[in-house]
Every structure is written in C-alpha cells, then in structure tokens.
XYZ file of C-alpha atoms in Angstrom:
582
model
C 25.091 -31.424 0.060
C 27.720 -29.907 2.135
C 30.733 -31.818 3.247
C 29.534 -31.536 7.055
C 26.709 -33.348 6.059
C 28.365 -36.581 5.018
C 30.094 -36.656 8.346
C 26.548 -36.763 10.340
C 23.820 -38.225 9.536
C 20.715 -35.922 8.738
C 17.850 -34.977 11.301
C 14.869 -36.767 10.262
C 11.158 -35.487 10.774
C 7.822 -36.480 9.183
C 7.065 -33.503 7.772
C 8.976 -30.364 6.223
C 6.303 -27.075 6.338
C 7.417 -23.954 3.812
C 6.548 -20.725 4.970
C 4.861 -20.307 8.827
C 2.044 -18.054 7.182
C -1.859 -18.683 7.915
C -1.048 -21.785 5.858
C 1.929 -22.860 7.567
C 0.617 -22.396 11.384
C -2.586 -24.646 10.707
C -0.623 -27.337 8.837
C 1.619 -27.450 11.787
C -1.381 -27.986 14.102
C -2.675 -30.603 11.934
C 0.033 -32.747 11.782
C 0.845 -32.837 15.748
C -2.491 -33.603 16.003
C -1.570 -36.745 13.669
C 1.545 -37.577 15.848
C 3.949 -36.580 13.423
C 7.082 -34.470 14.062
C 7.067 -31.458 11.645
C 9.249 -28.386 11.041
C 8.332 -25.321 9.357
C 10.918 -23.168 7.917
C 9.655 -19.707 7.548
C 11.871 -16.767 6.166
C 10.807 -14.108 8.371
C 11.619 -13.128 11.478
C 8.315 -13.910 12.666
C 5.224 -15.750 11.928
C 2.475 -13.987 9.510
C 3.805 -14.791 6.242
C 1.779 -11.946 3.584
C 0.713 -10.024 6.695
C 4.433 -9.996 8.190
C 6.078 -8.623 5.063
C 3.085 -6.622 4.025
C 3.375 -3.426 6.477
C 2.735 -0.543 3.347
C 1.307 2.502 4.717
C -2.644 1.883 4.550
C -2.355 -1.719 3.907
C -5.419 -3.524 5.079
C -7.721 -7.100 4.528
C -9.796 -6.722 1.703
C -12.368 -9.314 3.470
C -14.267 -8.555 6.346
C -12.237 -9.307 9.967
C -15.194 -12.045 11.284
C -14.788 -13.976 8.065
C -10.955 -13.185 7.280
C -9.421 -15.759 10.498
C -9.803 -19.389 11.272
C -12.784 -21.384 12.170
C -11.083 -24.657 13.214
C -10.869 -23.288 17.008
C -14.691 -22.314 18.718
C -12.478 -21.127 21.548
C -10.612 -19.052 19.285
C -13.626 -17.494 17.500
C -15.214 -16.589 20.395
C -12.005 -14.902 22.360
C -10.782 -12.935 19.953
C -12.275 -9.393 19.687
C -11.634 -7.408 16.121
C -11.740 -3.763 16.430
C -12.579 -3.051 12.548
C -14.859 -4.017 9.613
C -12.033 -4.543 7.265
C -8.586 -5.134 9.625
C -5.438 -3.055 9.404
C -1.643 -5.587 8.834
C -1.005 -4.908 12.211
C -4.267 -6.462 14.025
C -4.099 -9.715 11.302
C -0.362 -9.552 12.520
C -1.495 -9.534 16.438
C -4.186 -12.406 15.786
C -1.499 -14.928 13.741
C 0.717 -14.106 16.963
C -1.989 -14.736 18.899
C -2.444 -18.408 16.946
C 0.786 -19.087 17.237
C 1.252 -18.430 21.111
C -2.198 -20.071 22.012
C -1.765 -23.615 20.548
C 2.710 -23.466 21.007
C 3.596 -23.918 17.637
C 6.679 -21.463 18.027
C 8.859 -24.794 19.138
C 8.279 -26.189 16.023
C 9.294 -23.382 13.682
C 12.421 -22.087 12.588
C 12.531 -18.083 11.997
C 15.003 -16.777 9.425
C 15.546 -19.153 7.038
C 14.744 -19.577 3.830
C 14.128 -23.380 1.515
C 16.332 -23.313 -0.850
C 16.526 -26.726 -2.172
C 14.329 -29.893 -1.662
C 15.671 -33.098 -3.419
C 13.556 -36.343 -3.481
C 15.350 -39.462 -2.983
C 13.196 -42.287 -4.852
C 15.369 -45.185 -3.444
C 14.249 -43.777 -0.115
C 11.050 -42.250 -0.951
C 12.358 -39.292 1.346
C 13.386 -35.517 0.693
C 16.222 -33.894 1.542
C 15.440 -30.241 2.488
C 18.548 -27.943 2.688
C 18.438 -24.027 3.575
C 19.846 -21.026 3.255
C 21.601 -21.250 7.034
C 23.274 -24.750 6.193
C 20.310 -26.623 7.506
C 19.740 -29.858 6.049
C 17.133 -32.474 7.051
C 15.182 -35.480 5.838
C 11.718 -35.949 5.733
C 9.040 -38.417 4.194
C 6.455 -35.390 3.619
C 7.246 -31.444 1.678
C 4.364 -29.344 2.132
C 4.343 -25.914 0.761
C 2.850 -22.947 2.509
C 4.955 -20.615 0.969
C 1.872 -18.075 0.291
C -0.024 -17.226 -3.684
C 1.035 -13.841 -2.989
C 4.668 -13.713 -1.777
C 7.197 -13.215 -4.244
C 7.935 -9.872 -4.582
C 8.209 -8.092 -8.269
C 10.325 -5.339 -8.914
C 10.089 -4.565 -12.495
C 12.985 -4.315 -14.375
C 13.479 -0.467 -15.025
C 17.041 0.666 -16.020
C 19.070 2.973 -13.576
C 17.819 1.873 -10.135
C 21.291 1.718 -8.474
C 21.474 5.321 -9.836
C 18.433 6.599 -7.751
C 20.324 8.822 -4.621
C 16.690 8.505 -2.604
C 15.091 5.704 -1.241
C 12.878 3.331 -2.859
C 10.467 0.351 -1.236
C 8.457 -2.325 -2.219
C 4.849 -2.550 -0.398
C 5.659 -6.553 -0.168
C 8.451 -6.168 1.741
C 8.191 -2.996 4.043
C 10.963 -1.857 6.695
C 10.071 -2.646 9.888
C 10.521 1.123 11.329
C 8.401 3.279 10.669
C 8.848 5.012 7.272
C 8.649 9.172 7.128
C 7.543 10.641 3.956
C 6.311 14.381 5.455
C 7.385 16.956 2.699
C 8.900 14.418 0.693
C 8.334 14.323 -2.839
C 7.074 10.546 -3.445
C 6.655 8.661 -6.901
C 4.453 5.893 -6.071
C 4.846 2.856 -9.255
C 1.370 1.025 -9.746
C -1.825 1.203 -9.128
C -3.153 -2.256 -7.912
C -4.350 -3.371 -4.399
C -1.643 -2.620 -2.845
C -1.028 1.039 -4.628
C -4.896 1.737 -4.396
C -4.662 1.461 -0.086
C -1.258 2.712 -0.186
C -1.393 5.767 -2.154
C -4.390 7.844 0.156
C -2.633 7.027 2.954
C 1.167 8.236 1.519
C -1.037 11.192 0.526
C -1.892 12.287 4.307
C 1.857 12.847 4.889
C 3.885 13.470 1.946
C 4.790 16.712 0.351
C 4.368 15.780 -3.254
C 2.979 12.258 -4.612
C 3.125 11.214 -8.100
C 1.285 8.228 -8.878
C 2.783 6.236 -12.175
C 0.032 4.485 -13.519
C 0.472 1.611 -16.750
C -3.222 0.134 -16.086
C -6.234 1.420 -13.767
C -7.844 -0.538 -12.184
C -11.984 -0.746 -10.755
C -11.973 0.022 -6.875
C -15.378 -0.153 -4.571
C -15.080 2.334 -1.124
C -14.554 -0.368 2.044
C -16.591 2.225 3.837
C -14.123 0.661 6.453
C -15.625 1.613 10.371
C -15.141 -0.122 14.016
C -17.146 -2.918 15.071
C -19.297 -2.798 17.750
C -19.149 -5.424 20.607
C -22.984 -6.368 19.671
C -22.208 -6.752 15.653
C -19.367 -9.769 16.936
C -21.172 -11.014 19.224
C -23.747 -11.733 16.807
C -21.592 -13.429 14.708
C -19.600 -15.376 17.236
C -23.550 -16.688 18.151
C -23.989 -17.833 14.648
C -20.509 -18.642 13.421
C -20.716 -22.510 13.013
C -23.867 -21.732 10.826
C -22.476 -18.764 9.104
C -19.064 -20.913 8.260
C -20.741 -23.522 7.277
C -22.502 -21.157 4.528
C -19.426 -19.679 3.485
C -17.892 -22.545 2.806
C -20.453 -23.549 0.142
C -20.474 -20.519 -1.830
C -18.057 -19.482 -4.780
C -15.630 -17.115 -2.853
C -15.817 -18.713 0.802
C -17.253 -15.217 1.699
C -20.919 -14.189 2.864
C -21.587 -12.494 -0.224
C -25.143 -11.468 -0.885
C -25.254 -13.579 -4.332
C -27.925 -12.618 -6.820
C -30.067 -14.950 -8.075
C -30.878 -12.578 -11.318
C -29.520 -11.820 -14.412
C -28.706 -8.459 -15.490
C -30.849 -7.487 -18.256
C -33.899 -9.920 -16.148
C -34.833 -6.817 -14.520
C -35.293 -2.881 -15.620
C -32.819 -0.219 -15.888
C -34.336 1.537 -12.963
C -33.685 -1.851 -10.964
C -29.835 -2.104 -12.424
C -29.076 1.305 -11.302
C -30.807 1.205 -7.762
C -29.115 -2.748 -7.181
C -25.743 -1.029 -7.746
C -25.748 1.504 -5.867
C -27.139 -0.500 -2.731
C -24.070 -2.443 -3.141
C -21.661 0.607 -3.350
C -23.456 1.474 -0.844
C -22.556 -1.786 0.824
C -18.855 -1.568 -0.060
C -16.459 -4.468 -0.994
C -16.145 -6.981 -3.445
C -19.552 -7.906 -2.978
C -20.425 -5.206 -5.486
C -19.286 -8.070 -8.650
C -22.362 -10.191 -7.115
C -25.096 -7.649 -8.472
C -26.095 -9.906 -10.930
C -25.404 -13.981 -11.909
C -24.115 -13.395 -15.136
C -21.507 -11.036 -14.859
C -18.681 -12.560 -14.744
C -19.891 -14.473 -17.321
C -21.141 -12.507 -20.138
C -19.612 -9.198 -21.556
C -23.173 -6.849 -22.249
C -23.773 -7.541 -18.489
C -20.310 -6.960 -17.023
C -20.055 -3.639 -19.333
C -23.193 -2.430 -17.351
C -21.715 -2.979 -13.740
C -18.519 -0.971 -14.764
C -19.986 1.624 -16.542
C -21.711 2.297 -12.960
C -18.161 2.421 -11.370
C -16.641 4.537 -14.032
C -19.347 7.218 -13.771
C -18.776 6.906 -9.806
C -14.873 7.972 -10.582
C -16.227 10.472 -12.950
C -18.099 12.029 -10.468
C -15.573 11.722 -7.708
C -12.407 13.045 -9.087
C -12.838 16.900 -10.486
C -10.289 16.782 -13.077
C -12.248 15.439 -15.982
C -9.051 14.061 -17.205
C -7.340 12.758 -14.565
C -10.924 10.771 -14.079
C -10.819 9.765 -17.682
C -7.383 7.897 -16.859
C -8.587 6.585 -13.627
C -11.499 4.704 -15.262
C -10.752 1.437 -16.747
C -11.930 0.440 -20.125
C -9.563 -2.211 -21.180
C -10.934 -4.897 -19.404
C -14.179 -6.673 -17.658
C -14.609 -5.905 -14.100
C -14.076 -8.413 -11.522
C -11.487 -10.153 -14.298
C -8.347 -8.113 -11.990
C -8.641 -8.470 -8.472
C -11.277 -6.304 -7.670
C -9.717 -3.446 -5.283
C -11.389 -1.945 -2.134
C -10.264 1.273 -1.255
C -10.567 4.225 1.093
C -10.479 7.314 -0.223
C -8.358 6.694 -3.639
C -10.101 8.554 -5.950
C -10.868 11.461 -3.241
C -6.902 11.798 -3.047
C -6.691 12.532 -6.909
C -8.342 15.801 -6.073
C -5.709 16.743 -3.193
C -2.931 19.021 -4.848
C -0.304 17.900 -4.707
C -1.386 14.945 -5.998
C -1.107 14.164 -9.916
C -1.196 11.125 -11.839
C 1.680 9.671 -14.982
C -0.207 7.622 -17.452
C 2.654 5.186 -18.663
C 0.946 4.396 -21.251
C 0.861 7.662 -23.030
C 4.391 8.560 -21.440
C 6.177 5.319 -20.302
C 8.880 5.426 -17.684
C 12.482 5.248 -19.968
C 14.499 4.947 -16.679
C 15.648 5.385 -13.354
C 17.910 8.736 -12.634
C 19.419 9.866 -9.524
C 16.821 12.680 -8.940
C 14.186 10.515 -9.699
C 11.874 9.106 -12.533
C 12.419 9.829 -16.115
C 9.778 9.568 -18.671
C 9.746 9.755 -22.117
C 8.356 13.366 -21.668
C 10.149 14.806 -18.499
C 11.770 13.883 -15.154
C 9.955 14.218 -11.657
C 12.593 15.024 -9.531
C 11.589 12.679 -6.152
C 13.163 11.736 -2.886
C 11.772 8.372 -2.493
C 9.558 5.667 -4.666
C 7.651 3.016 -4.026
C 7.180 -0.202 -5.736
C 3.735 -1.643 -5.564
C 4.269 -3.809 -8.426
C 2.901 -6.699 -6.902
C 3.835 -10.340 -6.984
C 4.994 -13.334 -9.378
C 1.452 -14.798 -7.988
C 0.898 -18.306 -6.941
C 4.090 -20.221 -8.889
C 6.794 -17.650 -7.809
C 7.480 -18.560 -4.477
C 7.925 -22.232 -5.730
C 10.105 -21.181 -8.789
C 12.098 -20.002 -6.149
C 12.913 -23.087 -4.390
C 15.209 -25.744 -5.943
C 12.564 -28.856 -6.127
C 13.427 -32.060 -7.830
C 11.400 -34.886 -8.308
C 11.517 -37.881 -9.614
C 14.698 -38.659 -12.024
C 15.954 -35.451 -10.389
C 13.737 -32.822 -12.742
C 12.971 -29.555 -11.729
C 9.140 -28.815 -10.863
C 10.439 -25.362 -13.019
C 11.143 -27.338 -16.023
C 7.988 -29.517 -15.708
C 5.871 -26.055 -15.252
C 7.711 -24.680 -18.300
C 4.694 -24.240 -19.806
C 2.409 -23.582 -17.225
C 1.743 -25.182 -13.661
C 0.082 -28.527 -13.719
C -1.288 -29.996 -10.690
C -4.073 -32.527 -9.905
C -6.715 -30.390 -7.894
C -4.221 -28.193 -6.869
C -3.060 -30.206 -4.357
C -0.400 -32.129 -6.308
C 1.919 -32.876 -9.289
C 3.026 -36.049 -11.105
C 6.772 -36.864 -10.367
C 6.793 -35.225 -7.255
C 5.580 -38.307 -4.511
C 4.588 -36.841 -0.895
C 4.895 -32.718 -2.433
C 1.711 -31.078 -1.041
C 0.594 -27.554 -2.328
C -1.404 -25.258 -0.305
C -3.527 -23.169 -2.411
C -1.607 -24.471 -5.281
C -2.118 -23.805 -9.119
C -5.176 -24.885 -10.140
C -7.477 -24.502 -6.681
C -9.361 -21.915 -5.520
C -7.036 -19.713 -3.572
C -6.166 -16.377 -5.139
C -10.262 -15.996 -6.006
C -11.620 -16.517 -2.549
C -11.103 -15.831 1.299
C -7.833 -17.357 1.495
C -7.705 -18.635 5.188
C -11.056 -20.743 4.268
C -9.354 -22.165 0.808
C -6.408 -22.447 3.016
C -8.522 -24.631 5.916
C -9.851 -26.714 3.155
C -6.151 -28.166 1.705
C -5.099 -27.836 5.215
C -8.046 -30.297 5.777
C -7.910 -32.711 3.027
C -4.040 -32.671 3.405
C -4.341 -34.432 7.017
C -7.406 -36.525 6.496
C -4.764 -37.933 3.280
C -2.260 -38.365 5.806
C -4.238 -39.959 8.454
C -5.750 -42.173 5.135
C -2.384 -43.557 4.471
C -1.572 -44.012 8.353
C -4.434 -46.071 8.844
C -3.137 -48.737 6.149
C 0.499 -48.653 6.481
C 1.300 -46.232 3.243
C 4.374 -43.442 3.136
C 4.137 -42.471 -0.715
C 1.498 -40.888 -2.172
C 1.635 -39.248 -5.731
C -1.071 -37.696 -8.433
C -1.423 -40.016 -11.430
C -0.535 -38.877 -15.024
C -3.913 -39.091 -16.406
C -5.716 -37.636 -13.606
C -3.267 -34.401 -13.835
C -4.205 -33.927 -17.491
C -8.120 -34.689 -16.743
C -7.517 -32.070 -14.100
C -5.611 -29.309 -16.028
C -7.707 -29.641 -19.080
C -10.952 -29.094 -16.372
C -9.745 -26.105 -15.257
C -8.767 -24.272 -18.420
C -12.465 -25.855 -19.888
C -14.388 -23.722 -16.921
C -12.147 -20.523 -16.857
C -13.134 -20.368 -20.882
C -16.795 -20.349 -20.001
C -15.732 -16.870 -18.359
C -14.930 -13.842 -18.785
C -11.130 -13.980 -16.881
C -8.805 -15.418 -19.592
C -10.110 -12.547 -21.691
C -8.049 -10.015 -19.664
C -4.018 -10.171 -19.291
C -3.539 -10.080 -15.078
C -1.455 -11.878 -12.458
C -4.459 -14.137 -12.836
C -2.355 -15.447 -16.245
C 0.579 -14.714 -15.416
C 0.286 -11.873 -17.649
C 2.540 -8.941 -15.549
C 5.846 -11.643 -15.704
C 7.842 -11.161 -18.656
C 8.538 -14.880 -20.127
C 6.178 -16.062 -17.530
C 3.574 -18.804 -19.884
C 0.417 -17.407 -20.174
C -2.063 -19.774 -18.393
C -5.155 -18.987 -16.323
C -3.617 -19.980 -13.036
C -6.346 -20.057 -10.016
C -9.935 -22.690 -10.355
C -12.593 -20.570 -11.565
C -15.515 -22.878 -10.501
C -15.551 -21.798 -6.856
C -14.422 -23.308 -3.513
C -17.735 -24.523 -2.934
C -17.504 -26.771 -6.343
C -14.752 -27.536 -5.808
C -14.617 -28.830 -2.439
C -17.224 -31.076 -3.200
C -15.098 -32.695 -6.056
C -12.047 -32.807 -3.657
C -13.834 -34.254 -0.859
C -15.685 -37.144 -3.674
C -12.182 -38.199 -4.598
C -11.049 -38.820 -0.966
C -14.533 -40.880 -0.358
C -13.101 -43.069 -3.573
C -10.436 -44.233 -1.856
C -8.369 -40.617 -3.139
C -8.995 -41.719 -6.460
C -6.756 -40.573 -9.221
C -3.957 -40.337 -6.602
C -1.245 -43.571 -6.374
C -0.789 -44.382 -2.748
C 1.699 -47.415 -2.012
C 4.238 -48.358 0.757
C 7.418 -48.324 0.839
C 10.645 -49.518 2.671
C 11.016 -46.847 5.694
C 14.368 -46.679 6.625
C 14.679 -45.518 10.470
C 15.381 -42.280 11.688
C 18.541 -41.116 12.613
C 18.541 -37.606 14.036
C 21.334 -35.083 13.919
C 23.655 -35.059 17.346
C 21.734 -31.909 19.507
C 22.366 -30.113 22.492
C 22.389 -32.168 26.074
C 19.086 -30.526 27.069
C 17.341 -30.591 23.636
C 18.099 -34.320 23.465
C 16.295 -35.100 26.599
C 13.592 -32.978 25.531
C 12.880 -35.129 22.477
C 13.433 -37.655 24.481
C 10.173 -37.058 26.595
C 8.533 -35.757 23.539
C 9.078 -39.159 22.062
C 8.018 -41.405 25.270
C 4.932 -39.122 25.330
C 3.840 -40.107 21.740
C 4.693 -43.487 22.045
C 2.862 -44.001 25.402
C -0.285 -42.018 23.665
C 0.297 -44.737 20.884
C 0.035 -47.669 23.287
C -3.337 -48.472 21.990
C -3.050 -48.113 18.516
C -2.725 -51.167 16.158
C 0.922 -52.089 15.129
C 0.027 -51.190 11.935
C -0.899 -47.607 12.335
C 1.959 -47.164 15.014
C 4.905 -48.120 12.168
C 3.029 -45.322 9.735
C 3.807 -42.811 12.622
C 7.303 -43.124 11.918
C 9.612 -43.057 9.014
C-alpha cells in the first residue's frame, strides 16, 4: 500500500481485466453487457496485446484470417474485409483497433500500465489491485487476460551488455521501423517466430546467421490475397461454419481424417501428404487419426517433411541440420512458413548448429562460439516466451492466507478446468493452465472462457452470490485428468514450451488440455448445467463502494453512467439489483 492510499479511500469497480488483448477487449464487452463497471489495465500503449508487441519482420497469423477474429458480432463478421489468407501483425492490429473503436471500450481501459500486485482481502472478499503508475483499486472480481504467449524470454547468455550493436526480441519489437540493409545479422532460434522472421530479415540484410539449438518441422502457408467472392462465401456460411469449428479439436476447419495411417497403402500415404502440403498449414498433422497418437504413424508424416527440406535446401548438410529427428511432429508447435528453407540456399545465408558448437558468450563484435566468433552488427532474439504461467508469475497474486499463486504453482500450475484455482475466490483465467488455449485457434478458446466466465457471473447475479472459488477435490480430479489424457499422447514425450521445458527451473508439467476444445467445452458447459458443480459459490457481506475523489467533469460523468444503469435496472428484482453492486 502506499501512504496516499490510507488517506483516500480506494476506487471500487466490479471487475479488474489484465491485459486489453483479444482476451481482454471481449471480457470487457461481456461484463458491461452484465452491468458491471470493469477496468482493464493493459501494459501497452495500445490495445492488441500478442499482436501489439509482436511487430518482427515477417510476423504473421498462423490460422487462416476468416477463422482467426471473433464471431460474437454478425455485424462485425460481415463488415470487416481481410485482404490475406494468413494475416500480416499489422491487419490483426487494424481489426483489434477496429473492435475496440466499434463497441467504445477505449473508456474503460487504461494504456501503460502494468499489474503488479493483486492482494485478496478474505474479510472483504475483495482484491486490491495496485500498478506500476501508483494505481490502486478494489474490486470483487480479477480476471486475467494477460495472454499464453506474452512473457518475453531472453536467454541468459553471458556478455550481452558487452555487445556494441543492437539486439531485439521478436516479442517486443520497436515501433519504428527497423533497417537491417547490409547489416550483418545473427538471428538466435529457430521457432515460429524465427521461422517467419528469418526469410523476411533475409530480403534486406547483408549477412544473416541463423543460430540454431533445435529445428523445428515447418509446412509452406502458401500465403495469397483473398478474393472478395472466397469471404463472401464465408461471411454466407459463418454461423454454420463457427458452429463446426467450435466442435472440433483445434477450433479450426481442419479437414480431419477419419483413417489411420497404416489403414491405407503407401501409395495412398504419400499422395494424402502431399495434397495437404499442397494445402499448406497446420492442417498437414490431420493426415491421419492416429498421429499424434502413436509413434510408427507420426514417424511416417515427418519423414515426408524431412525429405521435403531435403529436397528444398541444396546444401545436403545444411538440410541434414534443418530436419528434425529428435522429436514427433506436431508435439512443438507446428510452424508455417514462407519461404524458410528456400532462404537457406540464398548466400549469404548460413546456419550455427548450437548443438555441435554452442554459443559460450556475448562479445562486443558479436557472437562467440565455442569454435569462432561471427562478427555482427545486430541480433535478434526469437527465443520465445515463458508460455502460459509467465505472465502470471509476473504479477504479485495472493490468495487466501496471503500465499502466492507462485508458491502454490511451485510445482506446476493447478487449476480446475483452466478456469480457476483453489485459494484464490473470484481469480478468473483466460486460457489458463490446463484448457485448451495454446493448442487451438486462440480467439475461439478465448470466446469460450470469455463465455462461461459471464454466464458464471450472471449465475451468481441471479441468486445474490459475490464469491465464487474451485473446490480442492475438484482441482485434483481436474489436474490428474489432464496429465491422464496428455499421457495417452505423444506430447509429454518431447521437451517444448508445451512443458515448460525451454525455462530453466521452470517444473516440468504438460501445461495446455490435450483433449480438444470441442471435449472440452462440452465438460465445461455440463458443469455449469450442474449448478457449476465442483465450484463453491456463496455470499458474502458487500461492503459499499466508495470511489476515489475524480475530476469535476469525470464525476458527473459517472454520475450519468450510474443513473443510466440504475434506471435500466428499474425492473429487475431487488435481489439481482444488490448483486450488481459490491
């Protein structure tokens, strides 16, 4: 607390949003349209969360633009046009502006600051929110939105304050445009983000020098524009087509095989892959049923990708390093590229394996290996993220008895359907540990938690409730669930961000639900129709808000804001009226 604060007392809202992201934005719709004062704190200086940070040279959707953007508008499906199969940062940038200007939920959102701390007061059943700008507020409800994929990793490599260039991180790009034309450019990792960064660096640069520790499988986007017929077919079918995606594992209109492997010949296996690298995308992984579930099967869709690289890149060994054999395909995030292994055949092009000659440190001329320096005038980090837990390891959140959810999760996140953990009353995750997210179109696994998050809300409204909180058993049920159908596959066999696995320290768990959003939004939307069974929802003594003093003109906008709700409210039962308010 700072002193100021004991002086005046704290603004109070209903809700307190994390991160003004995809997430954020629809979670902040949601709740106005419950009647319920919200603010979003969002640590950029605009709204976009992933695809506001996120402006890496190449860096693009890897799901197609009519599925990757919301459905819970028909007026905003139909009016916005994408230009692209697979959308650049800036156009997902443009549309989230676009959301954000359309339904006015700029008012409501506070740019440039960052959570730093939320406390939960059990006498009050309330949270105390402070951030890094001094704000500090109360509210009844925490909701995280702060993103799967938005803490940054820099690896730890000695000598970086020594390095006289300039070095980046594709998760958190300058703003102004960034010039690499006859510079000499070291570009660490070779993930997503590396994969569409480094053909794209390549067009400019003098020199590139990709460092990689671990290739990884990438199908070609075979990325074009859209024609106006192509959306307008979809915008004529899109409740249908939603509706669809929403049942199937990813939340993506895959075409899903219905055969196994080895069910048909070899002729057959060869032909179905190449129609889908043909195809492009992920979609290539849903060949055939069973292979993300058994090895012989999985070993046959990646030797077709690694004879693709062998026949792409010239350089017999630079291909040899380029195609993965240490793990399953599909088991890493699956990459979609354009034009990465074509780029390994440019010139001045060359690739480090750090495996055979890891990096020993950081110099001022550039990167030193345990074989020779490459003298370079800039590097770039894409070293991705500490995924789905980091942003929340980040924040200072104490539950019950004042423990930190990053004690609790010492040993691995534990949640109850993703959505919750036990000694944390009225903390909502979005995309949390243990759902979906990471494995499927995130804005559907986002409108899903968005979803059951309000109709929760609107549950405990309805009866007079303010606390709500996963039981103990139901947690363990839950966790023990999810490890029980991620063994049935082939994923824990692999070390990824999936498990934690490119954190030092960080526990080894498989952190995403394998069984699919479809599964699992059936199971979600059961326990809500048994009265949100394993979940304890009670009521508690509300005390009454006391907001902090404001500006003349702000005041007497609340003011109206207030009279509007409550004259909306004039027909409600008394009941439902005192759950609008704290």
């Amino acid at each position: 607390m700072t002193s100021s604060s004991l002086s005046q007392p704290l603004r109070t809202v209903d809700a307190v949003v994390v991160g003004a992201g995809f997430a954020g934005l629809y979670m902040l719709y949601r709740l106005r349209q419950l009647k319920l004062r919200a603010q979003v704190f969002e640590a950029g200086a605009g709204v976009g969360g992933t695809w506001y940070w996120n402006r890496y040279p190449g860096a693009r959707c890897d799901v197609e633009s009519m599925q990757y953007s919301y459905s819970f508008s028909p007026e905003l499906q139909q009016e916005w046009e994408w230009t692209e199969r697979y959308p650049q940062q800036a156009e997902i940038l443009r549309y989230v502006n676009h959301v954000a200007d359309r339904f006015d939920l700029r008012r409501d959102i506070q740019l440039e600051t960052r959570v730093i701390a939320a406390h939960y007061d059990e006498s009050k059943h309330l949270w105390t929110v402070r951030t890094d700008r001094g704000d500090e507020m109360v509210a009844r409800f925490l909701i995280s939105a702060a993103g799967c994929l938005s803490a940054g990793r820099v690896p730890a490599i000695p000598g970086l304050d020594n390095f006289t260039g300039k070095w980046y991180h594709t998760g958190n790009w300058p703003h102004e445009p960034v010039d690499f034309r006859r510079q000499r450019v070291g570009v660490i990792g070779t993930g997503s983000s590396g994969i569409q960064a480094i053909p794209a660096i390549a067009h400019h640069a003098g020199e590139v020098v990709v460092f990689q520790r671990t290739p990884n499988f990438s199908i070609p986007a075979w990325n074009r524009p859209l024609s106006a017929e192509e959306q307008q077919e979809w915008k004529a079918k899109y409740p249908e087509y939603r509706e669809q995606a929403r049942k199937t594992r990813s939340g993506i209109l895959y075409d899903y095989s219905q055969r196994g492997t080895f069910d048909v010949s070899e002729a057959e296996r060869q032909q179905e892959y190449e129609r889908r690298w043909r195809r492009g995308g992920a979609n290539y992984t849903h060949a055939f049923n069973d292979i993300f579930f058994n090895r012989d099967a999985n070993d046959q869709a990646a030797e077709f990708v690694r004879n693709k690289i062998r026949s792409i890149v010239k350089n017999p060994d630079v291909a040899a390093k380029l195609a993965p054999t240490d793990h399953a395909i599909g088991t890493k995030r699956i990459c979609v590229d354009t034009d990465y292994y074509d780029t390994f055949n440019l010139p001045h092009v060359s690739l480090v394996d750090l495996k055979a000659t890891p990096i020993k440190e950081i110099v001022a001329a550039g990167i030193r290996t345990t074989d020779k320096t490459y003298e370079l005038d800039s590097i770039v980090f894409a070293t991705g993220y500490d995924a789905v837990t980091g942003a929340l390891d980040r924040i200072d959140i104490r539950g019950r008895d004042g423990r930190a959810l990053k004690e609790k999760w010492t040993e691995g996140p534990r949640t109850y359907l993703g959505l919750m953990t036990t000694g944390f009353p009225n903390l909502f995750f979005i995309t949390g540990p243990g759902s979906p997210s990471v494995l499927t179109n995130v804005v559907v696994a986002i409108e899903q938690h968005v979803d059951w998050i309000a109709r929760c809300v609107h549950y405990m409204q309805e009866r007079t409730l303010n606390v709500a909180e996963a039981k103990g058993e139901a947690e363990d049920e839950w966790v023990a669930h999810v490890n029980e159908v991620a063994d049935k596959t082939l994923f824990p066999t692999t070390a990824s961000w999936y498990t934690g696995a490119n954190i030092p320290g960080k526990p080894r768990v498989f952190l995403p639900y394998v069984g699919g959003l479809g599964n699992y939004t059936v199971i979600c939307d059961k326990v809500a129709e048994d009265g949100y069974r394993g979940f304890l929802l009670q009521s508690a003594p509300a005390p009454a808000p006391a907001p902090a003093p404001e500006s003349e003109s702000e005041s007497e906008s609340e003011s109206e804001s207030e009279s509007e709700s409550e004259s909306e409210s004039e027909s409600e039962s008394e009941d439902a009226v005192a759950a609008n308010r704290l």
